[in-house]
């Protein structure tokens, strides 16, 4: 097995990708190759995790996090680091160091823990942990040599919550979406049509109002 290559990674910034068809963030990553050999290419992978204990929460935010962590008195046991996403990119050759953009494909699906967590936040930062891995291709005596990114290459980054809100506002202005089973969607469609409602938002609003009146 090839030995680990002397290379480090640091997250410099995260911002929305303005021209993507789907919600996409772009992480600016600084790379420093500590060996003398020039790098031919890197097949870089990153696991991005959210570390919720690295920040505090208002009462409003805590209420929005109940589905994930339960009530505050349980957070000591329930608030653990969890996976947000995996991402990858191919980095062209460089010598010494480089800065590259790592694409982060996002979703607003509320079945995903990361989306539910981010939706609950009203301000401050999102405590992220980047765990880097991948393959480094360097020039060798007989052509190219292959080395592995060391297993312990990681970096923490506190992304402003506003970055996430700006991204979702651009793709889903004043809206979001939830995943329903086909049976539930058919029932909701029938309810909407039978009452002559204009959209699904009207149908859900009417159902919520009726539920509140019943209680």
Phi, psi and omega in degrees: 000137181291143179288163179293145182266145182281093183211144180232158182227143176218133179276121184264326184193158172224132180214159177294144173275112193289336188246018181279148180286333179238163182301123184217129170259159178231119178265124176275117186245127174268137182236135176233118176265117188274348177274166183279336184292137174293148178271129178279319179189161174226129169266095189264136174235152178215134169260125182250123182243154175256131181247086191297337182286351183276008178213167176258168186222140174286169178297323179296317179294319180300321178297321179288344181261004183301320180298329182275314190240355186079195180284164187306321184295347179262352189299330180301328181263333189258340186273092182243159172300139179218157183290133171261308182196165166249145176213165185204158175200162175252128185253126179288173186296151177199169176233126176087298182195165180197163171238132184225162177258128178255112182289137180237098180288124186247162176223152176253019180289120184284358171281346180270129185301320181299317179295319179297318179296311183295323180297329183284340184281140181249342181189183180081217185230163176256117184280104185254150173232122178261123176250110187266146174207178178140193185235134179252129177254119180239163179282129178241177182298325182254022181130249180243145174245150182246129177232160180257143171296130180305143186295338186263016181279113181211165177204145177260145179213132177262100182277128176303135178301329181300331178298315178294313181297321178296320180297312182289327177294327180289324184263330180227070184300122179052038182202172174205191177209150177235151181268130179241152172291161180299320181297317179294319179296319178297318180294320179292322178297318179296317178300316180296315183292318182298331182257005176065032181279149186284326184208175180292329177298320177295320180295315180294319179299318180293319179295320179294319179297319179294324179294319179293323178294326181290334179268000000 
